Amino acid sequence: MSSINALDLPEIVQHVGTYLTRSNLVQCLTVCKAWYCAFLPLVWREVAVGHRSFQSNGGGPHAEVLEHHRDLVSALEIKNDVSSAFAFEYPNLKTLELALFSHILALSSGDEHSRLDGLLKLIALNPLVERLIFFGFNECTTTELWAAVAGLSLLKEFELDKSLVPDDQVDDFWRACSHLRCLRLIDANIEGKGGLDRVEFPQLRELKMELVGRLDTMGQLDLMSRCPQLEDLVWRVKDRFEVSKVWETFAQRAASGTWRNLKQLTLNFGMDDMELSQVIGAMNQATKLELASKGIGPLTFRSLQLHTNSLRELRFPISKQLTGSMLRDIFCCFPELEILKCGSIFAKDVVEGGPWVCQSLRDLCVLFLFREGEQDLQPLIFQRLSKLVKLESFSNGSGSTAEASDFQALDFRMQSGLGALASLQNLKYLSVYNTRQWMGIEEAEWILAHLRNLDLIRGSMSPDKDNNTKLKKLLWDHGVRTAGLVP
């Protein structure tokens, strides 16, 4: 019986191709006819033109070449105002990203009309686009452009990044967004509410407002209040003082059931314990919470417990109102957690009590601190960590030198219990940044022998500069990258 080479099967070749860079894919085209046919769709699946990141010829393929392969393009990125040259029909185009840099090009009035005509033609020829991104649209938007966007009946996602919507176009902009499922406004300036009061967003599931300008916080709140099916909200404001005027209204609307389907919430501003508890308590089986409020306290924690069986991602700063038992319950009562980032915790507060049930954790960012006389707790923390066998990233580092200098952090030495972490075979990233460590060759060799998937260690492993240099060389020689090893 003749054997079959797996690389002779188109399905296998195409799967391998998903792991290759574009330059690698182009090289594969020259191997044989079979590979040419298998890899060609992958080469042209995602295309970027008009800038140097597309390596084929410094600025992407020529228009004639792209037109020949346009049937294969599913994602197209165009920069530097060349859309008119590439305004073709792409039958399978799903994602279109347009970035303009008029301050570089210093376009004349005639070029401005040509550019707009190219944009309108490109959008009109591709009515099947589902995801659209505008970047740097500061001086070229018109009512005709927003009408063209509104005409994309299959459009689900729209992102407006570092762009301006003038006052006389705001109504057209809101209407263009009214049928979306996802709207992202990133560092965008919306000059007023316009006719927002007359527009509803009945299908919007994801809303991201990050550093939005010109539209005040009450206007932003009114926008999200017109999204009754909202499931994912990211709200990062420019002026945290200004948002303090409306967060009570935000909490009241949440408590009244304005967003009954909200499952993911990200906020970059503070709220007090009662208001935050109202918002979290009104959520429906929350899966993600990223909070910046240091006002988190017992009321918020009580609302958090409503989501013990659904919460997968939790990020919050440590608050003085959080007790040791509350922090311990996070490890002991949330079995579905995959990501936990919560600043510094005293080891004694979390080592007592029942077992940690968060066995699905993949990303843990916690600075375990030990008071004087608590060094005997070090092996117990290592033993607890050893049960988190799915862990891929563990940061026991600190963003503040002062935070870690007053207390001892987890001590990554064999004598303190490091050997217990041999079970963490999925660990790829380890950070001990801004903590005091006294690791030596023994620890480095153990890491290399037992944490075989480790890719990067961040932080200083020893207070001795020469020792750090030796450790760095040993790790690098065996394929483990290092960052910030020398103090």
XYZ file of C-alpha atoms in Angstrom:
487
model
C 0.000 0.000 0.000
C 1.448 3.365 -0.998
C 1.762 5.937 1.758
C 0.186 9.384 1.513
C 2.226 12.478 2.233
C 0.143 14.758 4.442
C 1.469 17.803 2.583
C -0.089 16.449 -0.608
C -3.535 17.045 0.888
C -4.848 20.576 0.142
C -6.717 20.716 3.446
C -3.529 20.057 5.429
C -1.494 22.516 3.382
C -4.075 25.275 3.862
C -4.178 24.606 7.609
C -0.386 24.876 7.794
C -0.640 28.103 5.831
C -2.672 29.762 8.596
C 0.483 29.769 10.747
C 2.759 31.341 8.129
C 3.586 34.986 7.476
C 2.645 36.498 4.156
C 6.256 36.455 2.948
C 6.422 32.729 3.796
C 3.204 32.136 1.890
C 4.560 33.916 -1.175
C 7.638 31.669 -1.075
C 5.410 28.585 -0.865
C 3.793 29.537 -4.175
C 7.047 28.718 -5.975
C 7.398 25.137 -4.648
C 5.047 23.352 -7.049
C 1.689 23.711 -8.827
C -0.201 21.929 -6.035
C 1.178 24.288 -3.428
C 0.523 27.270 -5.668
C -3.156 26.352 -5.857
C -3.360 25.611 -2.128
C -1.555 28.717 -0.857
C -2.795 31.318 -3.355
C -6.124 31.932 -1.559
C -4.213 32.485 1.703
C -1.864 35.008 0.059
C -4.774 37.114 -1.143
C -7.206 36.561 1.731
C -6.016 39.689 3.569
C -4.538 42.550 1.534
C -3.092 45.892 2.615
C -2.235 48.615 0.117
C -0.882 52.124 0.324
C 1.708 51.624 3.075
C 4.962 49.831 3.662
C 3.782 47.127 6.057
C 2.626 45.118 3.044
C 5.990 43.696 2.089
C 5.493 42.554 -1.482
C 6.638 45.835 -3.047
C 6.743 48.394 -0.254
C 3.187 49.658 -0.674
C 1.151 46.602 -1.585
C 0.247 45.031 -4.911
C -0.308 47.090 -8.031
C -3.922 47.840 -8.854
C -3.889 45.611 -11.946
C -2.572 42.618 -9.962
C -5.073 43.128 -7.167
C -7.931 43.393 -9.667
C -6.894 40.046 -11.160
C -7.088 38.326 -7.728
C -9.986 40.319 -6.265
C -12.223 37.253 -6.007
C -9.910 35.897 -3.285
C -9.891 39.009 -1.081
C -11.956 38.859 2.097
C -10.238 41.673 4.059
C -8.903 44.854 2.441
C -6.951 47.640 4.147
C -6.282 50.841 2.201
C -4.141 53.709 3.463
C -2.867 57.021 2.167
C -5.850 57.994 0.020
C -5.439 55.461 -2.779
C -8.992 54.100 -2.618
C -9.897 55.459 -6.064
C -7.150 53.352 -7.643
C -8.452 50.180 -5.983
C -12.190 50.832 -6.261
C -13.144 47.408 -7.636
C -15.866 44.944 -6.854
C -14.517 42.313 -4.453
C -17.163 39.541 -4.486
C -16.087 37.997 -1.162
C -15.045 41.131 0.711
C -16.215 41.102 4.345
C -13.843 43.564 6.054
C -12.897 46.991 4.694
C -10.483 49.297 6.524
C -9.815 52.799 5.205
C -7.189 55.114 6.703
C -6.578 58.662 5.520
C -3.603 60.905 6.267
C -4.498 64.181 4.589
C -2.023 66.128 6.740
C 0.770 64.213 4.998
C -0.584 64.361 1.492
C -1.645 68.050 1.494
C -4.350 67.324 -1.036
C -5.760 69.983 -3.265
C -9.483 70.605 -3.679
C -9.551 68.544 -6.867
C -7.879 65.618 -5.111
C -10.467 65.918 -2.339
C -13.323 65.313 -4.781
C -11.430 62.470 -6.437
C -10.804 60.845 -3.080
C -14.454 61.088 -2.057
C -15.594 59.701 -5.420
C -13.213 56.769 -4.928
C -14.534 56.078 -1.445
C -18.155 56.210 -2.569
C -17.458 53.962 -5.553
C -15.555 51.427 -3.436
C -18.359 51.213 -0.885
C -21.108 51.078 -3.529
C -19.376 48.218 -5.384
C -19.107 46.113 -2.237
C -22.528 45.933 -0.586
C -21.678 42.646 1.200
C -19.155 44.244 3.572
C -19.868 43.241 7.181
C -17.074 45.086 9.004
C -16.002 48.663 8.241
C -13.229 50.781 9.810
C -12.576 54.486 9.241
C -9.283 55.856 10.589
C -8.157 59.475 10.349
C -11.340 60.784 8.692
C -11.068 64.362 9.891
C -11.848 66.531 6.868
C -13.395 64.323 4.234
C -16.686 63.028 5.600
C -19.874 64.134 3.865
C -23.551 63.340 4.021
C -23.054 61.276 0.836
C -20.445 59.142 2.598
C -22.726 58.408 5.570
C -25.550 57.616 3.148
C -23.246 55.100 1.456
C -22.452 53.518 4.836
C -26.155 53.376 5.668
C -26.702 51.530 2.363
C -24.507 48.599 3.482
C -27.417 46.405 4.516
C -25.199 43.573 5.815
C -22.891 45.827 7.819
C -22.583 44.532 11.394
C -19.490 46.274 12.777
C -18.321 49.855 12.343
C -15.278 51.444 13.961
C -14.538 55.159 13.851
C -10.984 55.843 15.029
C -9.280 59.236 15.378
C -11.908 60.826 13.175
C -14.296 63.763 13.228
C -18.031 63.907 12.592
C -18.923 67.587 11.984
C -22.027 69.096 13.501
C -23.912 69.244 10.184
C -23.379 65.481 9.614
C -24.173 64.103 13.077
C -27.767 63.182 12.168
C -26.585 61.285 9.086
C -23.921 59.536 11.148
C -26.401 58.254 13.770
C -28.761 57.014 11.054
C -25.880 55.176 9.345
C -25.170 53.387 12.630
C -28.750 52.507 13.550
C -28.720 48.971 12.092
C -25.353 47.880 13.505
C -24.599 45.077 15.941
C -21.248 46.578 16.987
C -20.141 50.238 17.147
C -16.667 51.308 18.280
C -15.828 55.000 18.747
C -12.124 55.328 19.572
C -10.617 58.765 20.151
C -13.316 60.117 17.835
C -14.896 63.553 17.977
C -18.681 63.688 17.569
C -19.793 67.318 17.458
C -22.937 67.087 19.537
C -25.919 64.768 19.883
C -27.711 66.042 16.802
C -30.838 63.978 16.237
C -29.801 61.169 18.584
C -33.143 61.503 20.385
C -34.877 60.399 17.175
C -32.704 57.322 16.517
C -32.808 53.878 18.109
C -30.202 51.111 17.943
C -32.338 47.995 18.370
C -29.707 45.506 17.151
C -26.600 46.919 18.829
C -24.929 44.272 21.007
C -21.451 45.779 21.457
C -20.666 49.443 22.135
C -17.158 50.761 22.731
C -16.717 54.445 23.574
C -13.089 55.180 24.272
C -11.924 58.765 24.822
C -14.772 60.198 22.744
C -14.569 63.968 22.367
C -17.095 66.769 21.766
C -20.015 64.494 22.717
C -20.389 65.084 26.465
C -20.842 62.256 28.976
C -24.614 62.743 29.181
C -24.775 62.448 25.399
C -22.708 59.266 25.599
C -25.039 57.927 28.271
C -28.054 58.783 26.083
C -26.462 56.859 23.226
C -26.032 53.676 25.251
C -29.527 54.090 26.685
C -30.884 53.689 23.149
C -29.301 50.227 22.885
C -31.738 47.921 24.729
C -30.020 44.714 23.520
C -26.546 45.779 24.667
C -24.399 42.861 25.830
C -20.873 44.337 25.849
C -20.131 47.908 26.975
C -16.694 49.549 27.066
C -16.865 53.101 28.423
C -13.576 54.932 28.856
C -14.034 58.666 29.273
C -11.590 61.508 28.653
C -12.667 63.580 31.643
C -13.224 61.455 34.739
C -14.435 64.474 36.703
C -17.145 65.181 34.135
C -18.444 61.610 34.270
C -18.966 61.957 38.027
C -21.951 64.148 37.149
C -23.748 61.304 35.386
C -22.632 58.047 37.028
C -25.581 58.173 39.428
C -27.907 58.356 36.403
C -25.947 55.525 34.802
C -26.476 53.369 37.904
C -30.191 54.227 38.067
C -30.760 53.312 34.426
C -28.916 50.034 34.894
C -30.956 49.202 37.980
C -34.193 49.994 36.137
C -33.416 47.329 33.518
C -32.257 49.527 30.614
C -29.626 46.898 29.677
C -31.133 43.572 30.710
C -28.746 41.570 28.520
C -25.494 43.243 29.594
C -22.827 40.592 30.196
C -19.505 42.411 29.693
C -18.624 45.766 31.233
C -15.424 47.856 31.131
C -15.196 51.219 32.924
C -12.182 53.499 33.448
C -13.766 55.805 36.012
C -14.575 55.500 39.676
C -17.987 54.963 41.223
C -18.896 54.512 44.840
C -19.730 51.103 46.278
C -23.535 51.492 46.195
C -23.766 52.741 42.598
C -21.342 50.115 41.302
C -23.290 47.384 43.074
C -26.473 48.563 41.340
C -24.852 48.317 37.924
C -23.324 44.865 38.513
C -26.443 43.569 40.216
C -28.534 44.464 37.160
C -26.307 42.550 34.745
C -27.470 39.232 33.300
C -24.975 36.443 34.072
C -21.929 38.663 33.671
C -18.938 37.114 31.902
C -16.471 40.039 32.030
C -15.925 42.916 34.451
C -13.059 45.383 34.122
C -13.376 48.083 36.758
C -11.200 51.046 37.632
C -13.067 52.011 40.774
C -11.289 51.878 44.106
C -14.696 52.291 45.706
C -15.372 48.564 45.417
C -16.689 47.354 48.754
C -19.066 44.879 50.403
C -22.115 45.954 48.385
C -20.308 45.502 45.091
C -18.926 42.165 46.247
C -22.433 40.997 47.167
C -23.608 41.843 43.639
C -20.529 40.132 42.229
C -21.596 36.897 43.873
C -24.694 36.831 41.652
C -22.339 35.909 38.795
C -20.228 33.189 40.423
C -21.122 30.580 37.783
C -20.778 32.816 34.725
C -17.884 35.223 35.345
C -14.843 34.424 33.169
C -12.829 37.632 33.350
C -12.397 39.924 36.343
C -10.092 42.952 36.573
C -10.231 45.441 39.442
C -7.926 47.491 41.712
C -7.632 46.569 45.354
C -9.834 48.729 47.559
C -9.459 49.427 51.271
C -13.080 48.351 51.681
C -12.350 44.819 50.459
C -11.719 42.425 53.308
C -9.480 39.366 53.287
C -12.488 37.044 53.247
C -13.870 38.764 50.124
C -10.575 38.328 48.285
C -10.407 34.702 49.386
C -13.911 34.075 48.071
C -12.844 35.228 44.599
C -10.451 32.279 44.444
C -12.852 29.905 46.187
C -16.239 30.752 44.629
C -15.752 31.558 40.928
C -15.126 28.264 39.101
C -15.399 29.692 35.561
C -12.746 32.408 35.922
C -10.177 32.377 33.117
C -8.625 35.816 33.680
C -8.081 37.438 37.082
C -6.181 40.709 37.561
C -6.566 42.415 40.905
C -3.381 44.074 42.117
C -1.760 43.101 45.438
C -3.135 40.638 47.987
C -1.724 39.524 51.324
C -1.020 35.822 51.070
C -2.513 35.131 54.486
C -5.892 36.389 53.274
C -6.140 33.837 50.450
C -4.238 30.823 51.724
C -6.761 30.079 54.454
C -10.178 28.590 53.810
C -11.342 26.094 51.204
C -9.628 25.072 47.975
C -9.323 27.420 45.029
C -12.023 26.419 42.558
C -10.820 28.658 39.705
C -9.186 25.745 37.896
C -9.853 27.310 34.478
C -7.519 30.271 35.057
C -5.270 31.002 32.067
C -4.119 34.501 33.009
C -3.422 35.477 36.620
C -2.069 38.886 37.629
C -1.823 39.086 41.410
C 0.996 40.359 43.603
C 1.086 38.030 46.609
C 2.620 39.875 49.569
C 3.940 38.468 52.837
C 4.196 40.407 56.094
C 7.049 39.910 58.481
C 6.860 36.458 60.023
C 4.683 35.002 57.225
C 7.449 33.422 55.134
C 6.208 29.958 56.094
C 3.176 30.689 53.895
C 5.329 30.774 50.748
C 5.134 26.978 50.084
C 1.374 27.055 50.684
C 0.857 29.684 47.971
C 3.050 27.685 45.573
C 0.952 24.601 46.342
C -2.245 26.512 45.598
C -0.797 27.809 42.335
C 0.268 24.299 41.313
C -3.405 23.328 40.970
C -3.975 25.944 38.260
C -2.715 23.631 35.528
C -4.254 25.651 32.669
C -2.280 28.763 33.603
C -0.494 30.343 30.616
C 0.433 33.727 32.079
C 1.316 34.503 35.709
C 2.281 37.999 36.766
C 3.432 38.259 40.361
C 4.924 41.650 39.580
C 3.979 45.168 40.547
C 3.518 48.364 38.586
C 4.850 50.283 41.586
C 8.227 49.839 43.229
C 6.864 51.273 46.470
C 4.003 48.775 46.549
C 6.351 45.792 46.590
C 9.198 47.296 48.657
C 7.369 47.310 51.995
C 6.636 43.575 51.936
C 8.196 40.433 50.525
C 6.595 39.103 47.336
C 6.382 35.471 46.299
C 9.946 34.152 46.469
C 10.804 32.111 43.373
C 13.457 29.921 44.981
C 13.557 26.169 45.455
C 13.720 26.549 49.231
C 10.458 28.553 49.170
C 8.513 25.986 47.147
C 9.179 26.823 43.493
C 9.333 23.095 42.669
C 5.571 22.808 43.147
C 5.037 24.695 39.885
C 6.245 21.725 37.799
C 2.573 21.015 37.083
C 2.193 24.303 35.141
C 3.138 22.842 31.773
C 1.144 25.467 29.855
C 2.928 28.448 31.420
C 4.362 30.775 28.746
C 4.803 34.087 30.561
C 6.121 34.822 34.066
C 6.580 38.275 35.595
C 8.315 39.177 38.853
C 8.660 42.832 37.860
C 9.440 45.294 40.687
C 9.722 42.543 43.306
C 12.722 41.391 45.323
C 14.033 38.031 44.071
C 17.142 36.002 44.928
C 17.130 33.363 42.212
C 20.315 31.652 41.138
C 21.578 29.114 38.617
C 19.693 26.323 40.425
C 16.350 28.074 39.907
C 17.114 28.978 36.293
C 18.073 25.385 35.475
C 14.940 24.097 37.197
C 12.783 26.508 35.158
C 14.396 25.324 31.933
C 13.966 21.661 32.862
C 10.358 21.795 34.077
C 8.575 24.801 32.519
C 9.260 23.709 28.965
C 6.719 26.023 27.299
C 7.944 29.165 29.051
C 8.694 31.883 26.491
C 9.304 35.056 28.509
C 10.375 36.056 32.023
C 9.990 39.720 32.963
C 11.673 41.331 35.928
C 14.873 41.162 37.909
C 15.707 37.662 39.170
C 18.488 38.744 41.524
C 19.720 41.959 43.197
C 23.194 41.178 41.847
C 23.755 42.652 38.376
C 26.399 40.106 37.378
C 24.179 37.251 38.487
C 21.322 38.669 36.438
C 23.573 38.746 33.386
C 24.478 35.071 33.870
C 20.851 34.076 34.343
C 19.778 36.057 31.282
C 22.421 34.387 29.104
C 21.499 30.928 30.367
C 17.811 31.470 29.669
C 18.369 33.065 26.256
C 20.692 30.237 25.232
C 17.844 27.813 25.881
C 15.121 29.792 24.094
C 13.551 31.700 26.998
C 13.344 35.438 26.358
C 13.951 37.884 29.191
C 12.950 41.496 29.841
C 14.116 43.835 32.573
C 16.411 41.334 34.257
C 19.065 43.906 35.107
C 17.961 46.320 37.846
